[in-house]
Amino acid sequence: MKALVYRMGGLGDSLLIYPILEILNKKGYDVTVWGNPEYFRLAEISGFCIKTVFYEPKEQYDLKIFFSKNREILKNSQNNSIYINPIPTQQTWIVDYYLEKVGFNNERYSKILPVSFSESKHNNLCIVHPGSGSKKKNPDLIFFFELEKFLKELGFDILYLLGPAETEFAEVFKNSVYIENPVEIAKLLSKANLYIGLDSGISHLSSYLGIPSIIIFGPTEPQVWHPIGENFMIIRYESCSACFPDVCKERKCLEPEFLLNKIKSLQIYQKA
């Protein structure tokens, strides 16, 4: 049997449908993904799909699943197609929402992405990702300067991980590395003992890899958008409801002092 799954979007969007791919594979489907190939390379490595294509394939499929708000994408589909609006209308975790829509509610999937790399752990390495897909989700840079001081006092070595959305930070954070390829990002993350980041695709990847991850959800809703994983902690300002994308001017949820105090209060650190 052959299945085609359509999902265009960023790294985080792509990772959130990995459980669907894994379950389809377990059910005996040869899964092709129609999406951004670089974001599904880890799915191929994990054995969840056989290939990813950027353009619509001409092959025939026993099942097609479309994650898209654009119904035009369905014009060539047949009765064996499932259409899913990728944005849920209710306050439910996005992965549970997807599983329900496909009819996989009771199916098991990996909470930790089944990939392994030859890279060894770097003792006391904390990787910090200081950006996201929207500047509305980013705190003032002073937060990261104060965070670095705190982590260094605990004995951590700090490495800032920068992607295309953070190129402007290359001169700000001298102890940084720029990587675009998700597989190479995964290899680097696998070396870390701790990860700290915002609501971003890289934070989703860190959690999915099983890295102890502290993830800051400022104006976005973690109940809906939290990552896959078993070892992540959410930082959130509970006095406000999520307001993204119409973010308020005050942004109390991203005040450096608040974020730093919340992170300091976590009982997860061991002196290096």
Short mmCIF file of C-alpha atoms in Angstrom, two decimals:
data_model
loop_
_atom_site.label_atom_id
_atom_site.label_comp_id
_atom_site.label_asym_id
_atom_site.label_seq_id
_atom_site.Cartn_x
_atom_site.Cartn_y
_atom_site.Cartn_z
CA MET A 1 0.00 0.00 0.00
CA LYS A 2 1.11 3.54 -0.74
CA ALA A 3 0.22 6.77 1.08
CA LEU A 4 0.86 10.40 0.20
CA VAL A 5 0.94 13.03 2.96
CA TYR A 6 0.94 16.72 2.04
CA ARG A 7 2.32 19.28 4.52
CA MET A 8 4.08 22.50 3.61
CA GLY A 9 5.37 24.70 6.41
CA GLY A 10 8.32 25.29 8.70
CA LEU A 11 10.35 22.84 10.74
CA GLY A 12 7.98 22.83 13.71
CA ASP A 13 4.91 22.38 11.49
CA SER A 14 6.60 19.45 9.79
CA LEU A 15 7.71 17.70 12.99
CA LEU A 16 4.18 17.78 14.37
CA ILE A 17 2.93 15.40 11.66
CA TYR A 18 5.77 12.90 12.16
CA PRO A 19 3.51 10.70 14.38
CA ILE A 20 1.06 10.36 11.48
CA LEU A 21 3.90 9.25 9.22
CA GLU A 22 5.15 6.77 11.81
CA ILE A 23 1.71 5.21 12.33
CA LEU A 24 1.10 4.93 8.58
CA ASN A 25 4.45 3.17 8.23
CA LYS A 26 3.58 0.74 11.03
CA LYS A 27 0.32 -0.03 9.23
CA GLY A 28 2.27 -1.15 6.18
CA TYR A 29 2.12 1.94 3.99
CA ASP A 30 5.04 3.11 1.89
CA VAL A 31 4.77 6.80 2.80
CA THR A 32 5.73 9.65 0.48
CA VAL A 33 5.67 13.18 1.87
CA TRP A 34 4.84 16.12 -0.35
CA GLY A 35 6.45 19.01 1.48
CA ASN A 36 9.78 20.67 2.19
CA PRO A 37 12.33 17.86 1.79
CA GLU A 38 14.86 19.23 4.28
CA TYR A 39 12.28 19.24 7.08
CA PHE A 40 11.37 15.58 6.52
CA ARG A 41 14.89 14.19 6.17
CA LEU A 42 14.79 13.09 9.80
CA ALA A 43 11.54 11.25 9.07
CA GLU A 44 13.34 9.36 6.32
CA ILE A 45 16.25 8.58 8.64
CA SER A 46 13.77 7.37 11.27
CA GLY A 47 12.09 5.10 8.71
CA PHE A 48 8.75 6.93 8.88
CA CYS A 49 8.65 7.65 5.15
CA ILE A 50 10.47 6.47 2.05
CA LYS A 51 10.93 9.85 0.37
CA THR A 52 9.94 13.52 0.31
CA VAL A 53 9.10 15.49 -2.81
CA PHE A 54 8.59 19.23 -3.25
CA TYR A 55 6.17 18.98 -6.19
CA GLU A 56 3.04 16.88 -6.61
CA PRO A 57 4.02 13.32 -7.54
CA LYS A 58 2.36 11.62 -10.49
CA GLU A 59 2.07 8.22 -8.84
CA GLN A 60 -1.17 6.60 -7.71
CA TYR A 61 -1.77 6.24 -3.96
CA ASP A 62 -4.10 4.14 -1.86
CA LEU A 63 -4.44 6.97 0.65
CA LYS A 64 -3.84 10.72 0.55
CA ILE A 65 -3.76 13.03 3.58
CA PHE A 66 -3.65 16.78 3.07
CA PHE A 67 -2.74 19.19 5.87
CA SER A 68 -3.73 22.46 4.23
CA LYS A 69 -6.16 25.38 4.45
CA ASN A 70 -6.03 25.62 0.64
CA ARG A 71 -8.68 23.31 -0.81
CA GLU A 72 -7.29 23.93 -4.28
CA ILE A 73 -4.64 21.40 -3.41
CA LEU A 74 -7.40 18.78 -3.45
CA LYS A 75 -8.51 19.35 -7.03
CA ASN A 76 -6.79 16.19 -8.29
CA SER A 77 -7.64 14.08 -5.24
CA GLN A 78 -9.93 11.09 -5.20
CA ASN A 79 -12.28 9.49 -2.68
CA ASN A 80 -9.31 8.05 -0.81
CA SER A 81 -8.28 11.52 0.43
CA ILE A 82 -8.47 13.09 3.89
CA TYR A 83 -8.44 16.87 4.25
CA ILE A 84 -7.28 18.44 7.54
CA ASN A 85 -7.20 22.12 8.38
CA PRO A 86 -3.77 22.41 10.05
CA ILE A 87 -5.05 24.98 12.58
CA PRO A 88 -7.40 23.51 15.23
CA THR A 89 -10.45 25.49 16.25
CA GLN A 90 -10.46 24.13 19.81
CA GLN A 91 -7.94 24.29 22.66
CA THR A 92 -6.45 20.85 22.14
CA TRP A 93 -2.92 19.70 21.51
CA ILE A 94 -2.22 19.84 17.80
CA VAL A 95 -0.91 16.26 17.59
CA ASP A 96 -4.02 14.86 19.30
CA TYR A 97 -6.13 16.93 16.91
CA TYR A 98 -4.32 15.47 13.90
CA LEU A 99 -4.59 11.92 15.20
CA GLU A 100 -8.31 12.32 15.75
CA LYS A 101 -8.87 13.70 12.26
CA VAL A 102 -7.05 10.77 10.67
CA GLY A 103 -8.73 8.22 12.97
CA PHE A 104 -5.54 7.26 14.79
CA ASN A 105 -6.70 8.27 18.30
CA ASN A 106 -5.62 5.06 20.01
CA GLU A 107 -2.45 4.43 18.02
CA ARG A 108 0.97 4.53 19.66
CA TYR A 109 3.85 6.59 18.36
CA SER A 110 7.38 7.47 19.47
CA LYS A 111 7.64 10.29 22.00
CA ILE A 112 11.38 10.39 21.29
CA LEU A 113 12.47 10.50 17.66
CA PRO A 114 14.23 7.17 16.92
CA VAL A 115 17.46 8.55 15.48
CA SER A 116 20.98 8.21 16.78
CA PHE A 117 24.18 10.02 15.92
CA SER A 118 27.82 9.23 16.54
CA GLU A 119 28.39 12.56 18.31
CA SER A 120 29.18 12.17 22.01
CA LYS A 121 27.77 14.34 24.77
CA HIS A 122 29.67 17.52 25.57
CA ASN A 123 29.85 17.75 29.36
CA ASN A 124 27.76 20.65 30.70
CA LEU A 125 26.83 22.07 27.30
CA CYS A 126 23.73 24.24 27.16
CA ILE A 127 22.51 25.22 23.71
CA VAL A 128 20.45 28.40 23.54
CA HIS A 129 18.31 29.31 20.54
CA PRO A 130 17.56 33.05 20.83
CA GLY A 131 15.02 33.42 18.01
CA SER A 132 11.84 32.13 16.44
CA GLY A 133 9.79 32.51 13.29
CA SER A 134 8.33 35.79 14.56
CA LYS A 135 9.97 38.67 16.43
CA LYS A 136 6.69 39.02 18.35
CA LYS A 137 7.70 35.87 20.24
CA ASN A 138 11.22 37.07 21.07
CA PRO A 139 12.25 38.75 24.37
CA ASP A 140 14.75 41.59 24.60
CA LEU A 141 18.35 40.47 24.10
CA ILE A 142 19.19 41.50 27.66
CA PHE A 143 17.37 38.37 28.78
CA PHE A 144 19.91 36.16 27.02
CA PHE A 145 22.85 38.10 28.46
CA GLU A 146 21.50 37.62 31.99
CA LEU A 147 20.61 33.99 31.26
CA GLU A 148 24.16 33.30 30.12
CA LYS A 149 25.56 34.76 33.36
CA PHE A 150 23.30 32.50 35.40
CA LEU A 151 24.14 29.38 33.43
CA LYS A 152 27.88 30.07 33.57
CA GLU A 153 27.64 30.39 37.36
CA LEU A 154 26.23 26.86 37.35
CA GLY A 155 29.19 25.64 35.30
CA PHE A 156 27.53 25.34 31.88
CA ASP A 157 29.28 26.07 28.61
CA ILE A 158 26.94 28.16 26.46
CA LEU A 159 26.55 27.85 22.69
CA TYR A 160 24.02 29.94 20.78
CA LEU A 161 22.43 28.15 17.85
CA LEU A 162 21.48 30.52 15.04
CA GLY A 163 19.38 29.89 11.95
CA PRO A 164 18.13 32.02 9.04
CA ALA A 165 15.86 34.04 11.36
CA GLU A 166 18.77 34.97 13.65
CA THR A 167 21.55 36.05 11.29
CA GLU A 168 21.54 39.51 12.88
CA PHE A 169 22.64 37.95 16.18
CA ALA A 170 25.92 36.58 14.83
CA GLU A 171 27.82 39.68 15.94
CA VAL A 172 25.92 39.89 19.23
CA PHE A 173 26.66 36.35 20.40
CA LYS A 174 30.28 35.52 19.69
CA ASN A 175 29.91 32.01 21.10
CA SER A 176 27.47 31.01 18.37
CA VAL A 177 27.15 28.66 15.42
CA TYR A 178 24.99 29.07 12.33
CA ILE A 179 23.28 25.95 10.92
CA GLU A 180 20.39 25.61 8.47
CA ASN A 181 20.28 21.85 7.82
CA PRO A 182 17.89 20.16 10.31
CA VAL A 183 19.94 16.95 10.37
CA GLU A 184 23.07 18.91 11.31
CA ILE A 185 21.04 20.83 13.89
CA ALA A 186 19.88 17.50 15.35
CA LYS A 187 23.48 16.27 15.54
CA LEU A 188 24.52 19.38 17.44
CA LEU A 189 21.53 19.23 19.79
CA SER A 190 22.34 15.61 20.61
CA LYS A 191 25.59 16.80 22.22
CA ALA A 192 23.80 19.05 24.72
CA ASN A 193 22.88 18.41 28.34
CA LEU A 194 20.36 21.25 28.31
CA TYR A 195 18.51 23.33 25.72
CA ILE A 196 16.76 26.67 26.21
CA GLY A 197 14.73 28.32 23.45
CA LEU A 198 11.53 30.04 22.42
CA ASP A 199 8.47 28.63 20.67
CA SER A 200 10.31 27.61 17.51
CA GLY A 201 10.97 24.68 15.21
CA ILE A 202 14.38 24.09 16.79
CA SER A 203 12.77 23.90 20.24
CA HIS A 204 10.33 21.31 18.88
CA LEU A 205 13.27 19.34 17.51
CA SER A 206 15.23 19.49 20.76
CA SER A 207 12.28 18.16 22.74
CA TYR A 208 11.57 15.43 20.17
CA LEU A 209 15.19 14.30 20.42
CA GLY A 210 14.81 13.85 24.18
CA ILE A 211 17.14 16.70 25.17
CA PRO A 212 16.12 18.30 28.51
CA SER A 213 14.49 21.43 27.09
CA ILE A 214 13.21 24.66 28.60
CA ILE A 215 10.83 26.30 26.15
CA ILE A 216 9.49 29.83 26.52
CA PHE A 217 5.94 30.32 25.32
CA GLY A 218 5.36 34.06 25.48
CA PRO A 219 2.26 35.12 23.51
CA THR A 220 1.61 31.67 22.03
CA GLU A 221 -0.50 28.87 23.52
CA PRO A 222 1.46 25.84 24.79
CA GLN A 223 -1.72 23.84 25.33
CA VAL A 224 -2.09 23.73 21.54
CA TRP A 225 1.47 24.07 20.29
CA HIS A 226 3.73 22.33 22.79
CA PRO A 227 6.26 19.93 21.26
CA ILE A 228 6.42 16.17 21.16
CA GLY A 229 8.64 14.81 23.89
CA GLU A 230 8.92 13.62 27.47
CA ASN A 231 11.58 15.91 28.93
CA PHE A 232 10.54 19.49 28.25
CA MET A 233 9.48 22.28 30.58
CA ILE A 234 7.28 25.21 29.58
CA ILE A 235 7.86 28.78 30.78
CA ARG A 236 4.69 30.86 30.53
CA TYR A 237 3.09 33.96 32.08
CA GLU A 238 -0.08 32.47 33.50
CA SER A 239 -1.81 35.78 34.24
CA CYS A 240 -2.49 36.39 30.54
CA SER A 241 -4.08 34.32 27.84
CA ALA A 242 -2.23 33.73 24.59
CA CYS A 243 -2.59 36.70 22.23
CA PHE A 244 -0.43 35.75 19.23
CA PRO A 245 -0.47 37.04 16.48
CA ASP A 246 -2.17 40.20 17.84
CA VAL A 247 0.49 40.62 20.51
CA CYS A 248 -0.07 43.32 23.12
CA LYS A 249 2.41 46.17 23.56
CA GLU A 250 3.20 45.31 27.19
CA ARG A 251 4.42 41.76 26.50
CA LYS A 252 4.67 40.98 30.21
CA CYS A 253 5.05 37.34 29.22
CA LEU A 254 8.46 38.15 27.75
CA GLU A 255 9.87 40.52 30.39
CA PRO A 256 13.51 39.50 31.01
CA GLU A 257 13.23 39.60 34.81
CA PHE A 258 10.12 37.39 34.81
CA LEU A 259 11.66 34.84 32.44
CA LEU A 260 14.93 34.68 34.33
CA ASN A 261 13.24 34.21 37.69
CA LYS A 262 11.08 31.41 36.28
CA ILE A 263 14.10 29.64 34.84
CA LYS A 264 16.09 30.03 38.07
CA SER A 265 13.21 28.47 40.00
CA LEU A 266 13.36 25.21 38.05
CA GLN A 267 14.79 22.32 40.03
CA ILE A 268 16.70 20.76 37.18
CA TYR A 269 20.22 22.06 37.49
CA GLN A 270 23.26 20.27 38.76
CA LYS A 271 26.47 22.13 39.44
CA ALA A 272 28.99 21.31 36.74
#
